[in-house]
Amino acid sequence: MARRYAVLDVFTDTALSGNGLAVVLDSEGLSDERMQQIARGFNLSETVFVLPPTGVGHTAKVRIFTPARELPFAGHPTVGTAVLLATRKLGDVAGQCDAMIVLEEGVGPVRCGVVLHPGAAGYAEFDVPRKPEEVVTAIDKEAVAAALGLLPREIGFENHVPTAYDAGVPYTFVPVHGLDVIARARPVRELWKSAITDGRPSPVFVYCRETVKHDAAFHARMFSPEFGIDEDPATGSAAAAFAGVVQRFDAPTDGRHVLPIEQGIEMGRPSLIRLEIEVEGGALRAVRIGGHAVLVAEGDLHL
């Protein structure tokens, strides 16, 4: 049978930048194995499979697969799918239109506010369903540096040291001195398993405060060979967990803070993730992730 699908670029308002996403709209009847095969065939960071919702008032149930495994939650699939479903629901808009899309993900319902403008990329923002929690684990700075092809003295800046946080998907966060260092980072596969995956979250989010764009707060790269992703151009679930890193080391004052994260520049796929945090009484009250998405292709899978 023919199954409709779409390809979008997410966390960008320009096609052929940002993070590519495949969304299969007619996923009923597909087995877990078949979904994994399709995701491996698209070979994008994630592929989303849209199913009928199980809850009243919800838009759709979605399952998210990397080329290697299923994820309970991911940021750019949430943003891209929300924009796509809102666009299909509202059609061609004559002016600004707002929509609420509720996606049932492995972590629970995710509420997404979508804004559409005629002839422009859609924008979606969602409340992170789980606030970030620290993953208590021993991180060997020397071993992590070697696994990234860096020197131990290049790891860390100010009071930032390697940590691990989880807001639906766990990540190891590695701060580095600046853009020159982060540009040289790469997974050293023969050292990766012992340094990264043994008892620690295997996706690694490398970041620094020095940025390319003047309006970004952090520059980042994400490596996850274990997920079948050598490098990801934009990682919303990591940005969600990164709020815990910011809260711990930067201790933002009470109130609302917007911290744009640039990613994907070294890959030639520049992306911008809008991280918003609300702090109350010195603790995280809310975390939101937002970004644009642009439709690139549509078609049918004959499977």
mmCIF file of N, CA, C and O in Angstrom, residues 142-189:
data_model
loop_
_atom_site.group_PDB
_atom_site.id
_atom_site.type_symbol
_atom_site.label_atom_id
_atom_site.label_comp_id
_atom_site.label_asym_id
_atom_site.label_seq_id
_atom_site.Cartn_x
_atom_site.Cartn_y
_atom_site.Cartn_z
ATOM 1 N N GLU A 142 40.006 12.773 31.336
ATOM 2 C CA GLU A 142 41.083 12.379 30.427
ATOM 3 C C GLU A 142 40.571 11.385 29.377
ATOM 4 O O GLU A 142 40.891 11.494 28.182
ATOM 5 N N ALA A 143 39.771 10.415 29.824
ATOM 6 C CA ALA A 143 39.253 9.411 28.897
ATOM 7 C C ALA A 143 38.269 10.026 27.906
ATOM 8 O O ALA A 143 38.276 9.706 26.715
ATOM 9 N N VAL A 144 37.411 10.935 28.390
ATOM 10 C CA VAL A 144 36.452 11.601 27.509
ATOM 11 C C VAL A 144 37.188 12.464 26.486
ATOM 12 O O VAL A 144 36.836 12.482 25.299
ATOM 13 N N ALA A 145 38.219 13.179 26.938
ATOM 14 C CA ALA A 145 39.004 14.004 26.016
ATOM 15 C C ALA A 145 39.610 13.142 24.907
ATOM 16 O O ALA A 145 39.527 13.490 23.722
ATOM 17 N N ALA A 146 40.195 12.019 25.286
ATOM 18 C CA ALA A 146 40.804 11.137 24.288
ATOM 19 C C ALA A 146 39.761 10.588 23.319
ATOM 20 O O ALA A 146 40.013 10.481 22.114
ATOM 21 N N ALA A 147 38.567 10.254 23.820
ATOM 22 C CA ALA A 147 37.508 9.708 22.969
ATOM 23 C C ALA A 147 36.972 10.745 21.989
ATOM 24 O O ALA A 147 36.352 10.386 20.986
ATOM 25 N N LEU A 148 37.219 12.030 22.280
ATOM 26 C CA LEU A 148 36.806 13.110 21.381
ATOM 27 C C LEU A 148 37.974 13.663 20.567
ATOM 28 O O LEU A 148 37.814 14.646 19.841
ATOM 29 N N GLY A 149 39.147 13.044 20.681
ATOM 30 C CA GLY A 149 40.318 13.507 19.948
ATOM 31 C C GLY A 149 40.866 14.821 20.462
ATOM 32 O O GLY A 149 41.522 15.564 19.724
ATOM 33 N N LEU A 150 40.635 15.113 21.747
ATOM 34 C CA LEU A 150 41.063 16.375 22.340
ATOM 35 C C LEU A 150 42.043 16.129 23.478
ATOM 36 O O LEU A 150 42.266 14.985 23.903
ATOM 37 N N LEU A 151 42.622 17.203 23.991
ATOM 38 C CA LEU A 151 43.519 17.138 25.138
ATOM 39 C C LEU A 151 42.742 17.409 26.422
ATOM 40 O O LEU A 151 41.790 18.211 26.419
ATOM 41 N N PRO A 152 43.125 16.790 27.535
ATOM 42 C CA PRO A 152 42.405 17.031 28.796
ATOM 43 C C PRO A 152 42.333 18.509 29.169
ATOM 44 O O PRO A 152 41.313 18.966 29.702
ATOM 45 N N ARG A 153 43.387 19.269 28.896
ATOM 46 C CA ARG A 153 43.381 20.691 29.268
ATOM 47 C C ARG A 153 42.396 21.507 28.430
ATOM 48 O O ARG A 153 42.107 22.659 28.769
ATOM 49 N N GLU A 154 41.861 20.933 27.343
ATOM 50 C CA GLU A 154 40.889 21.639 26.517
ATOM 51 C C GLU A 154 39.449 21.407 26.972
ATOM 52 O O GLU A 154 38.519 22.011 26.431
ATOM 53 N N ILE A 155 39.275 20.546 27.976
ATOM 54 C CA ILE A 155 37.947 20.231 28.502
ATOM 55 C C ILE A 155 37.622 21.162 29.661
ATOM 56 O O ILE A 155 38.430 21.348 30.568
ATOM 57 N N GLY A 156 36.437 21.762 29.632
ATOM 58 C CA GLY A 156 35.981 22.634 30.706
ATOM 59 C C GLY A 156 36.239 24.100 30.409
ATOM 60 O O GLY A 156 37.170 24.451 29.684
ATOM 61 N N PHE A 157 35.386 24.963 30.946
ATOM 62 C CA PHE A 157 35.613 26.407 30.919
ATOM 63 C C PHE A 157 34.884 27.003 32.122
ATOM 64 O O PHE A 157 33.893 26.457 32.604
ATOM 65 N N GLU A 158 35.424 28.120 32.615
ATOM 66 C CA GLU A 158 34.862 28.746 33.812
ATOM 67 C C GLU A 158 34.648 27.658 34.871
ATOM 68 O O GLU A 158 35.576 26.925 35.180
ATOM 69 N N ASN A 159 33.433 27.535 35.410
ATOM 70 C CA ASN A 159 33.172 26.483 36.405
ATOM 71 C C ASN A 159 32.522 25.250 35.790
ATOM 72 O O ASN A 159 32.146 24.312 36.505
ATOM 73 N N HIS A 160 32.383 25.200 34.456
ATOM 74 C CA HIS A 160 31.731 24.080 33.782
ATOM 75 C C HIS A 160 32.668 22.875 33.682
ATOM 76 O O HIS A 160 33.814 23.010 33.225
ATOM 77 N N VAL A 161 32.173 21.726 34.089
ATOM 78 C CA VAL A 161 32.898 20.451 33.978
ATOM 79 C C VAL A 161 31.958 19.427 33.354
ATOM 80 O O VAL A 161 30.732 19.639 33.310
ATOM 81 N N PRO A 162 32.482 18.305 32.848
ATOM 82 C CA PRO A 162 31.599 17.294 32.256
ATOM 83 C C PRO A 162 30.570 16.764 33.255
ATOM 84 O O PRO A 162 30.888 16.486 34.417
ATOM 85 N N THR A 163 29.324 16.650 32.792
ATOM 86 C CA THR A 163 28.220 16.148 33.602
ATOM 87 C C THR A 163 27.288 15.333 32.713
ATOM 88 O O THR A 163 27.490 15.238 31.499
ATOM 89 N N ALA A 164 26.256 14.780 33.311
ATOM 90 C CA ALA A 164 25.233 14.054 32.553
ATOM 91 C C ALA A 164 23.855 14.440 33.075
ATOM 92 O O ALA A 164 23.647 14.505 34.292
ATOM 93 N N TYR A 165 22.927 14.709 32.141
ATOM 94 C CA TYR A 165 21.554 15.065 32.495
ATOM 95 C C TYR A 165 20.582 14.354 31.569
ATOM 96 O O TYR A 165 20.932 13.986 30.443
ATOM 97 N N ASP A 166 19.334 14.211 32.062
ATOM 98 C CA ASP A 166 18.303 13.476 31.332
ATOM 99 C C ASP A 166 16.988 14.247 31.420
ATOM 100 O O ASP A 166 16.522 14.560 32.517
ATOM 101 N N ALA A 167 16.394 14.583 30.248
ATOM 102 C CA ALA A 167 15.059 15.181 30.217
ATOM 103 C C ALA A 167 14.155 14.358 29.299
ATOM 104 O O ALA A 167 13.283 14.887 28.617
ATOM 105 N N GLY A 168 14.378 13.070 29.286
ATOM 106 C CA GLY A 168 13.665 12.148 28.398
ATOM 107 C C GLY A 168 14.622 11.233 27.683
ATOM 108 O O GLY A 168 14.348 10.063 27.456
ATOM 109 N N VAL A 169 15.785 11.784 27.308
ATOM 110 C CA VAL A 169 16.909 11.014 26.760
ATOM 111 C C VAL A 169 18.156 11.502 27.494
ATOM 112 O O VAL A 169 18.404 12.704 27.566
ATOM 113 N N PRO A 170 18.963 10.600 28.060
ATOM 114 C CA PRO A 170 20.156 11.039 28.802
ATOM 115 C C PRO A 170 21.318 11.391 27.883
ATOM 116 O O PRO A 170 21.515 10.759 26.842
ATOM 117 N N TYR A 171 22.071 12.418 28.279
ATOM 118 C CA TYR A 171 23.237 12.883 27.523
ATOM 119 C C TYR A 171 24.405 13.125 28.472
ATOM 120 O O TYR A 171 24.211 13.536 29.622
ATOM 121 N N THR A 172 25.604 12.913 27.947
ATOM 122 C CA THR A 172 26.814 13.385 28.611
ATOM 123 C C THR A 172 27.157 14.735 28.012
ATOM 124 O O THR A 172 27.231 14.875 26.787
ATOM 125 N N PHE A 173 27.360 15.738 28.868
ATOM 126 C CA PHE A 173 27.654 17.099 28.426
ATOM 127 C C PHE A 173 29.117 17.412 28.687
ATOM 128 O O PHE A 173 29.600 17.282 29.817
ATOM 129 N N VAL A 174 29.810 17.821 27.624
ATOM 130 C CA VAL A 174 31.254 18.069 27.712
ATOM 131 C C VAL A 174 31.542 19.512 27.301
ATOM 132 O O VAL A 174 31.448 19.857 26.121
ATOM 133 N N PRO A 175 31.891 20.372 28.263
ATOM 134 C CA PRO A 175 32.261 21.749 27.915
ATOM 135 C C PRO A 175 33.696 21.804 27.401
ATOM 136 O O PRO A 175 34.570 21.072 27.880
ATOM 137 N N VAL A 176 33.937 22.661 26.417
ATOM 138 C CA VAL A 176 35.299 22.846 25.896
ATOM 139 C C VAL A 176 35.597 24.340 25.809
ATOM 140 O O VAL A 176 34.702 25.180 25.872
ATOM 141 N N HIS A 177 36.875 24.663 25.644
ATOM 142 C CA HIS A 177 37.323 26.042 25.762
ATOM 143 C C HIS A 177 36.681 26.991 24.761
ATOM 144 O O HIS A 177 36.351 28.125 25.116
ATOM 145 N N GLY A 178 36.568 26.606 23.498
ATOM 146 C CA GLY A 178 36.069 27.558 22.504
ATOM 147 C C GLY A 178 35.865 26.917 21.155
ATOM 148 O O GLY A 178 35.946 25.689 20.986
ATOM 149 N N LEU A 179 35.632 27.778 20.150
ATOM 150 C CA LEU A 179 35.310 27.296 18.809
ATOM 151 C C LEU A 179 36.443 26.517 18.167
ATOM 152 O O LEU A 179 36.208 25.555 17.425
ATOM 153 N N ASP A 180 37.683 26.908 18.408
ATOM 154 C CA ASP A 180 38.803 26.192 17.792
ATOM 155 C C ASP A 180 38.878 24.762 18.299
ATOM 156 O O ASP A 180 39.190 23.832 17.547
ATOM 157 N N VAL A 181 38.563 24.566 19.578
ATOM 158 C CA VAL A 181 38.593 23.220 20.164
ATOM 159 C C VAL A 181 37.409 22.396 19.663
ATOM 160 O O VAL A 181 37.572 21.252 19.227
ATOM 161 N N ILE A 182 36.224 22.977 19.709
ATOM 162 C CA ILE A 182 35.035 22.202 19.335
ATOM 163 C C ILE A 182 35.077 21.804 17.858
ATOM 164 O O ILE A 182 34.554 20.761 17.463
ATOM 165 N N ALA A 183 35.743 22.603 17.032
ATOM 166 C CA ALA A 183 35.862 22.277 15.610
ATOM 167 C C ALA A 183 36.704 21.019 15.395
ATOM 168 O O ALA A 183 36.541 20.318 14.393
ATOM 169 N N ARG A 184 37.612 20.713 16.313
ATOM 170 C CA ARG A 184 38.494 19.544 16.187
ATOM 171 C C ARG A 184 37.905 18.292 16.824
ATOM 172 O O ARG A 184 38.465 17.193 16.676
ATOM 173 N N ALA A 185 36.801 18.418 17.549
ATOM 174 C CA ALA A 185 36.227 17.261 18.225
ATOM 175 C C ALA A 185 35.689 16.255 17.208
ATOM 176 O O ALA A 185 35.111 16.630 16.190
ATOM 177 N N ARG A 186 35.899 14.981 17.491
ATOM 178 C CA ARG A 186 35.388 13.897 16.644
ATOM 179 C C ARG A 186 35.392 12.619 17.467
ATOM 180 O O ARG A 186 36.248 12.442 18.353
ATOM 181 N N PRO A 187 34.455 11.705 17.235
ATOM 182 C CA PRO A 187 34.460 10.445 17.976
ATOM 183 C C PRO A 187 35.634 9.559 17.565
ATOM 184 O O PRO A 187 35.843 9.323 16.376
ATOM 185 N N VAL A 188 36.408 9.121 18.514
ATOM 186 C CA VAL A 188 37.474 8.142 18.276
ATOM 187 C C VAL A 188 36.882 6.788 18.645
ATOM 188 O O VAL A 188 36.758 6.433 19.819
ATOM 189 N N ARG A 189 36.483 6.038 17.635
ATOM 190 C CA ARG A 189 35.642 4.864 17.864
ATOM 191 C C ARG A 189 36.298 3.809 18.755
ATOM 192 O O ARG A 189 35.624 3.171 19.567
#
